[in-house]
mmCIF file of C-alpha atoms in Angstrom:
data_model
loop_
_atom_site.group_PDB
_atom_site.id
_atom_site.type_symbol
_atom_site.label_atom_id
_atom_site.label_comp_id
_atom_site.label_asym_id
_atom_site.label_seq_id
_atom_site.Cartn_x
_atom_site.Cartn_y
_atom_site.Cartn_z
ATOM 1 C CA UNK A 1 0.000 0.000 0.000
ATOM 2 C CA UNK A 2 1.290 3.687 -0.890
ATOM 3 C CA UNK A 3 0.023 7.128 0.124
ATOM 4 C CA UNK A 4 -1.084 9.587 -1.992
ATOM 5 C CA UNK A 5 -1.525 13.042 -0.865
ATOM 6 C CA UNK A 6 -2.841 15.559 -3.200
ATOM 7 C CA UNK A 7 -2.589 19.527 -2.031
ATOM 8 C CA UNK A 8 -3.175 22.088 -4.274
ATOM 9 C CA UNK A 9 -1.493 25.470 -4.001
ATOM 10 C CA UNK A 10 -2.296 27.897 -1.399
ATOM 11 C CA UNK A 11 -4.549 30.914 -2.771
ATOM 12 C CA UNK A 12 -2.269 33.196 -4.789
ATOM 13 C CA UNK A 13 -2.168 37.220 -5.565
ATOM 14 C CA UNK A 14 -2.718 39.050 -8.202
ATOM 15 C CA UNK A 15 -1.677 41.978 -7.124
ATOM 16 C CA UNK A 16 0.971 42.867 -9.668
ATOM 17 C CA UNK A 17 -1.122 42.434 -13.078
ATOM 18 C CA UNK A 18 2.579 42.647 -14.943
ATOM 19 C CA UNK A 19 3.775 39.123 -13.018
ATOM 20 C CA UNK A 20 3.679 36.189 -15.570
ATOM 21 C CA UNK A 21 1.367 33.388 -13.703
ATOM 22 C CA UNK A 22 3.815 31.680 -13.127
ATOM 23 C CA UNK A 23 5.418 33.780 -10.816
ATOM 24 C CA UNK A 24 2.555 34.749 -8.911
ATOM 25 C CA UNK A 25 3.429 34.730 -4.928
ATOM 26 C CA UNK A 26 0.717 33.677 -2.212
ATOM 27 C CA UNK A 27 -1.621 36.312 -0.767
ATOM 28 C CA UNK A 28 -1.873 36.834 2.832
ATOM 29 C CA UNK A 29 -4.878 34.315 2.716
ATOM 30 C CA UNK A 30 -2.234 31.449 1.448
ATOM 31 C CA UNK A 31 0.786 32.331 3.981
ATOM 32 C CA UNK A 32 -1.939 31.528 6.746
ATOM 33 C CA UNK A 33 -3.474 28.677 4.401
ATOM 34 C CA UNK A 34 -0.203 26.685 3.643
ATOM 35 C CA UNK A 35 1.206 26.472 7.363
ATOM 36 C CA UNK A 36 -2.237 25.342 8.777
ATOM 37 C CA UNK A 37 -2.093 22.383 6.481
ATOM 38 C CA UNK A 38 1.083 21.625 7.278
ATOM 39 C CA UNK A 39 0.118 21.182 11.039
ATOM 40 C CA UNK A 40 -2.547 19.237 9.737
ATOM 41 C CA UNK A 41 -0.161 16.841 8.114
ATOM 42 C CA UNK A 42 2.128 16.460 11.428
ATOM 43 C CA UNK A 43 -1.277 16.012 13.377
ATOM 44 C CA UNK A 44 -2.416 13.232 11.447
ATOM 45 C CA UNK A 45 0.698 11.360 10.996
ATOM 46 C CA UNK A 46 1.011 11.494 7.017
ATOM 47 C CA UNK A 47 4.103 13.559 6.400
ATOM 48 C CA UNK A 48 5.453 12.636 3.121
ATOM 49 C CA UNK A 49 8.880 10.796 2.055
ATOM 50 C CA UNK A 50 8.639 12.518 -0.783
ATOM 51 C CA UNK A 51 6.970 15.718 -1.510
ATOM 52 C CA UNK A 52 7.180 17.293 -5.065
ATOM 53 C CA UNK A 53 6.310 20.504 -6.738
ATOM 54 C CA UNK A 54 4.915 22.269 -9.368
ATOM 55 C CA UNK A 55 8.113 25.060 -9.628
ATOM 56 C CA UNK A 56 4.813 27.829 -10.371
ATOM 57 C CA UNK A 57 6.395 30.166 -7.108
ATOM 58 C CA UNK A 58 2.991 29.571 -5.677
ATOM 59 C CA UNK A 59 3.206 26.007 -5.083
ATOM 60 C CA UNK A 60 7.052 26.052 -3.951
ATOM 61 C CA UNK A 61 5.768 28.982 -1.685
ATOM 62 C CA UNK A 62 3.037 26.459 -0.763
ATOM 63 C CA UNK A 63 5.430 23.542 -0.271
ATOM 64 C CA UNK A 64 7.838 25.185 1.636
ATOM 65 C CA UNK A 65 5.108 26.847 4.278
ATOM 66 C CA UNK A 66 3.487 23.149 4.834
ATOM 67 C CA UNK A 67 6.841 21.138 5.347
ATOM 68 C CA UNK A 68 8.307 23.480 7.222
ATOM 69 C CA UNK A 69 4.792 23.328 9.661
ATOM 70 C CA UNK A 70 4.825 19.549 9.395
ATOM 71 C CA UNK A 71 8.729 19.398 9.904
ATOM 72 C CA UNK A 72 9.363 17.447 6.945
ATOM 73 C CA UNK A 73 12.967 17.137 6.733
ATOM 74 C CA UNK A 74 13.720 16.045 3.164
ATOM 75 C CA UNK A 75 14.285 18.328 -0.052
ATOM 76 C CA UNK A 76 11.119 19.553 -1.835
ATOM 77 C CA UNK A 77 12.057 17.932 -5.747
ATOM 78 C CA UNK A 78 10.790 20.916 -8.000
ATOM 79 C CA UNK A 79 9.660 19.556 -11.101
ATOM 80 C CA UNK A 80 8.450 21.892 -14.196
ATOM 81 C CA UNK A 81 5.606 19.034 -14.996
ATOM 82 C CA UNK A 82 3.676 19.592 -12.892
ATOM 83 C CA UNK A 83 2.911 23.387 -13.739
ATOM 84 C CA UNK A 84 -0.880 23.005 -15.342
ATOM 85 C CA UNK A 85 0.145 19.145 -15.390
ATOM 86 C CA UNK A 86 -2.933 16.713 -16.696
ATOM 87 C CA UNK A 87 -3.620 13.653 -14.165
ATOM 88 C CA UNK A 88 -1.444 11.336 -17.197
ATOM 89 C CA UNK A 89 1.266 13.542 -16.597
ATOM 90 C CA UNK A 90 0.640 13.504 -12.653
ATOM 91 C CA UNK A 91 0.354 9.743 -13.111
ATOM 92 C CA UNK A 92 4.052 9.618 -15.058
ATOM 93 C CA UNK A 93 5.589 11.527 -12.822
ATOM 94 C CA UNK A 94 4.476 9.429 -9.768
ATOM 95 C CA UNK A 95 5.117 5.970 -11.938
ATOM 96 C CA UNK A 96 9.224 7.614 -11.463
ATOM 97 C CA UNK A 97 9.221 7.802 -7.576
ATOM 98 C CA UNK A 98 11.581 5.874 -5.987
ATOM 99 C CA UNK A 99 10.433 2.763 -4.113
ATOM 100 C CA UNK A 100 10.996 3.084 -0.326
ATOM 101 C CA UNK A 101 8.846 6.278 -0.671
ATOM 102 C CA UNK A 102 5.513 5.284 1.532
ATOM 103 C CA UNK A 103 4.069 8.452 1.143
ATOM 104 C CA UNK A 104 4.177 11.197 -1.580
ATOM 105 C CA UNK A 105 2.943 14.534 -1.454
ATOM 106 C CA UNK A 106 2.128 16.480 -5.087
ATOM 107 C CA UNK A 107 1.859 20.068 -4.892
ATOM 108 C CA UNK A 108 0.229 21.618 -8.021
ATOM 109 C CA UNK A 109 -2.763 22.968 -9.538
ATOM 110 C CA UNK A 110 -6.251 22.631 -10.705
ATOM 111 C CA UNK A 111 -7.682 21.057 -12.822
ATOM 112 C CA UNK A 112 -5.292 18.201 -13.066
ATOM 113 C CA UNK A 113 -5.536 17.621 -9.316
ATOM 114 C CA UNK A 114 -9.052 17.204 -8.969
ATOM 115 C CA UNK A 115 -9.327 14.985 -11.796
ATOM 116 C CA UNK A 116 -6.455 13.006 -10.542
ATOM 117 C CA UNK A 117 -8.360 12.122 -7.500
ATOM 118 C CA UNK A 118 -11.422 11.382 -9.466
ATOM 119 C CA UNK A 119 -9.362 8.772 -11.802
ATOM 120 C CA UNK A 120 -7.541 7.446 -8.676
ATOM 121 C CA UNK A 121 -10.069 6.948 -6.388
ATOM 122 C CA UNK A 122 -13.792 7.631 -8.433
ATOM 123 C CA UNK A 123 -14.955 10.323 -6.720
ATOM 124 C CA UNK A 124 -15.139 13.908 -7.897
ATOM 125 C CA UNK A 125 -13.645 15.950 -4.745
ATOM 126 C CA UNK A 126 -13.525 20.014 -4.629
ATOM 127 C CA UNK A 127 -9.820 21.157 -4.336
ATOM 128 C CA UNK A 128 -9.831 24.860 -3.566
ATOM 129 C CA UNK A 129 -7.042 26.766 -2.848
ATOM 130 C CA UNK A 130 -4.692 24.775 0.051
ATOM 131 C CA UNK A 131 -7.093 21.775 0.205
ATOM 132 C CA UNK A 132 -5.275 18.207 1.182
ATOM 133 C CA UNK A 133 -6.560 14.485 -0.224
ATOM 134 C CA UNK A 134 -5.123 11.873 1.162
ATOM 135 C CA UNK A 135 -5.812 8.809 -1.353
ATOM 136 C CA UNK A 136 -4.373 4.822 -0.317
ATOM 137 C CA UNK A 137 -3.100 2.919 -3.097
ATOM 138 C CA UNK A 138 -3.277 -0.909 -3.318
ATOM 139 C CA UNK A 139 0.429 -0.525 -5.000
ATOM 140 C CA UNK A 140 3.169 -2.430 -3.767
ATOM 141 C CA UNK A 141 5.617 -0.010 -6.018
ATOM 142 C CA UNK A 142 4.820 3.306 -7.526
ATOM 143 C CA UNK A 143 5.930 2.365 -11.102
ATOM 144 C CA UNK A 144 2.248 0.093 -11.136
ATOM 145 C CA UNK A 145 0.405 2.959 -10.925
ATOM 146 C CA UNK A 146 -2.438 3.523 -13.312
ATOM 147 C CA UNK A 147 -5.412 5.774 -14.374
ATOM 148 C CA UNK A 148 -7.667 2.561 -13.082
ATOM 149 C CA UNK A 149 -10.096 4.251 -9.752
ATOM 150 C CA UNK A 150 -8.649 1.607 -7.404
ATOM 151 C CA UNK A 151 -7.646 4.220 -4.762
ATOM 152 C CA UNK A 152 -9.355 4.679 -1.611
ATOM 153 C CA UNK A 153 -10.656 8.653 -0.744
ATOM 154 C CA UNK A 154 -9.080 8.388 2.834
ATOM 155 C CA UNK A 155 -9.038 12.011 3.749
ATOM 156 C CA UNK A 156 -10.269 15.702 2.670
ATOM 157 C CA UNK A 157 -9.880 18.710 4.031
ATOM 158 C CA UNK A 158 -10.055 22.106 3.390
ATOM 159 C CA UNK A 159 -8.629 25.247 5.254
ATOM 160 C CA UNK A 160 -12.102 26.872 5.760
ATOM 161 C CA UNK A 161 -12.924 23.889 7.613
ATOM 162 C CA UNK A 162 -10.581 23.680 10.162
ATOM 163 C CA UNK A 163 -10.781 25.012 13.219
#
């Protein structure tokens, strides 16, 4: 079995209508967003072995805030992919991670995320800005991943909803 969680980037400004999307930093909504979630993460046990990220500065922002909070102490791989990545190209990129990894974390963007977790696990689930899904896998390795909804919706959670 393998953990999945999904987190989508904390909410982002747009401020500066000059800044490429790209490079758009998190509003002070998402610097309060991100570090919550990371707590959440330590709380319930499921910090990553692996967390990687969309390089967009608002998910590195966002992946930075929430391991720091859940004092993950690996490196945060950056990969270019996942910027407006499709769930097949979520799906390669997780078919590359390296064995021993238990539980990985993605950090990206909609709409590939939410229809990642609808492919994985079958059911539609709302991913605002700095919502977590936490998804089990009946995988023995991550290179048998597939697009086939055998994942189980473990978790959901949004920051509006906690407390």
């Amino acid at each position: 079995m393998k953990t999945l969680l999904v987190l989508r980037h904390a909410k982002s400004s747009w401020n500066d209508p000059a800044l490429d999307d790209h490079e758009r930093p998190l509003n002070k909504r998402g610097r309060r967003d991100a570090p919550r979630m990371g707590e959440l993460v330590r709380e319930y046990g499921l910090i990553p072995d692996v967390i990687i990220s969309s390089d967009a500065v608002r998910a590195r922002l966002t992946a930075e805030a929430v391991a720091e909070a859940a004092r993950y102490a690996g490196a945060i791989l950056l990969d270019p992919h996942l910027y407006m990545a499709s769930p097949a190209d979520i799906l390669s990129l997780l078919r590359t991670v390296r064995e021993r990894a238990e539980t990985v974390m993605i950090v990206g963007h909609n709409p590939g995320l939410e229809g990642l977790v609808a492919q994985l696990t079958g059911e539609w689930q709302d991913l605002p800005t700095a919502a977590l899904a936490q998804i089990v896998l009946p995988i023995d390795q991550w290179r048998d991943l597939t697009r086939s909804p055998r994942g189980t919706l473990m978790g959901h959670w949004r920051p509006k909803d906690l407390t």
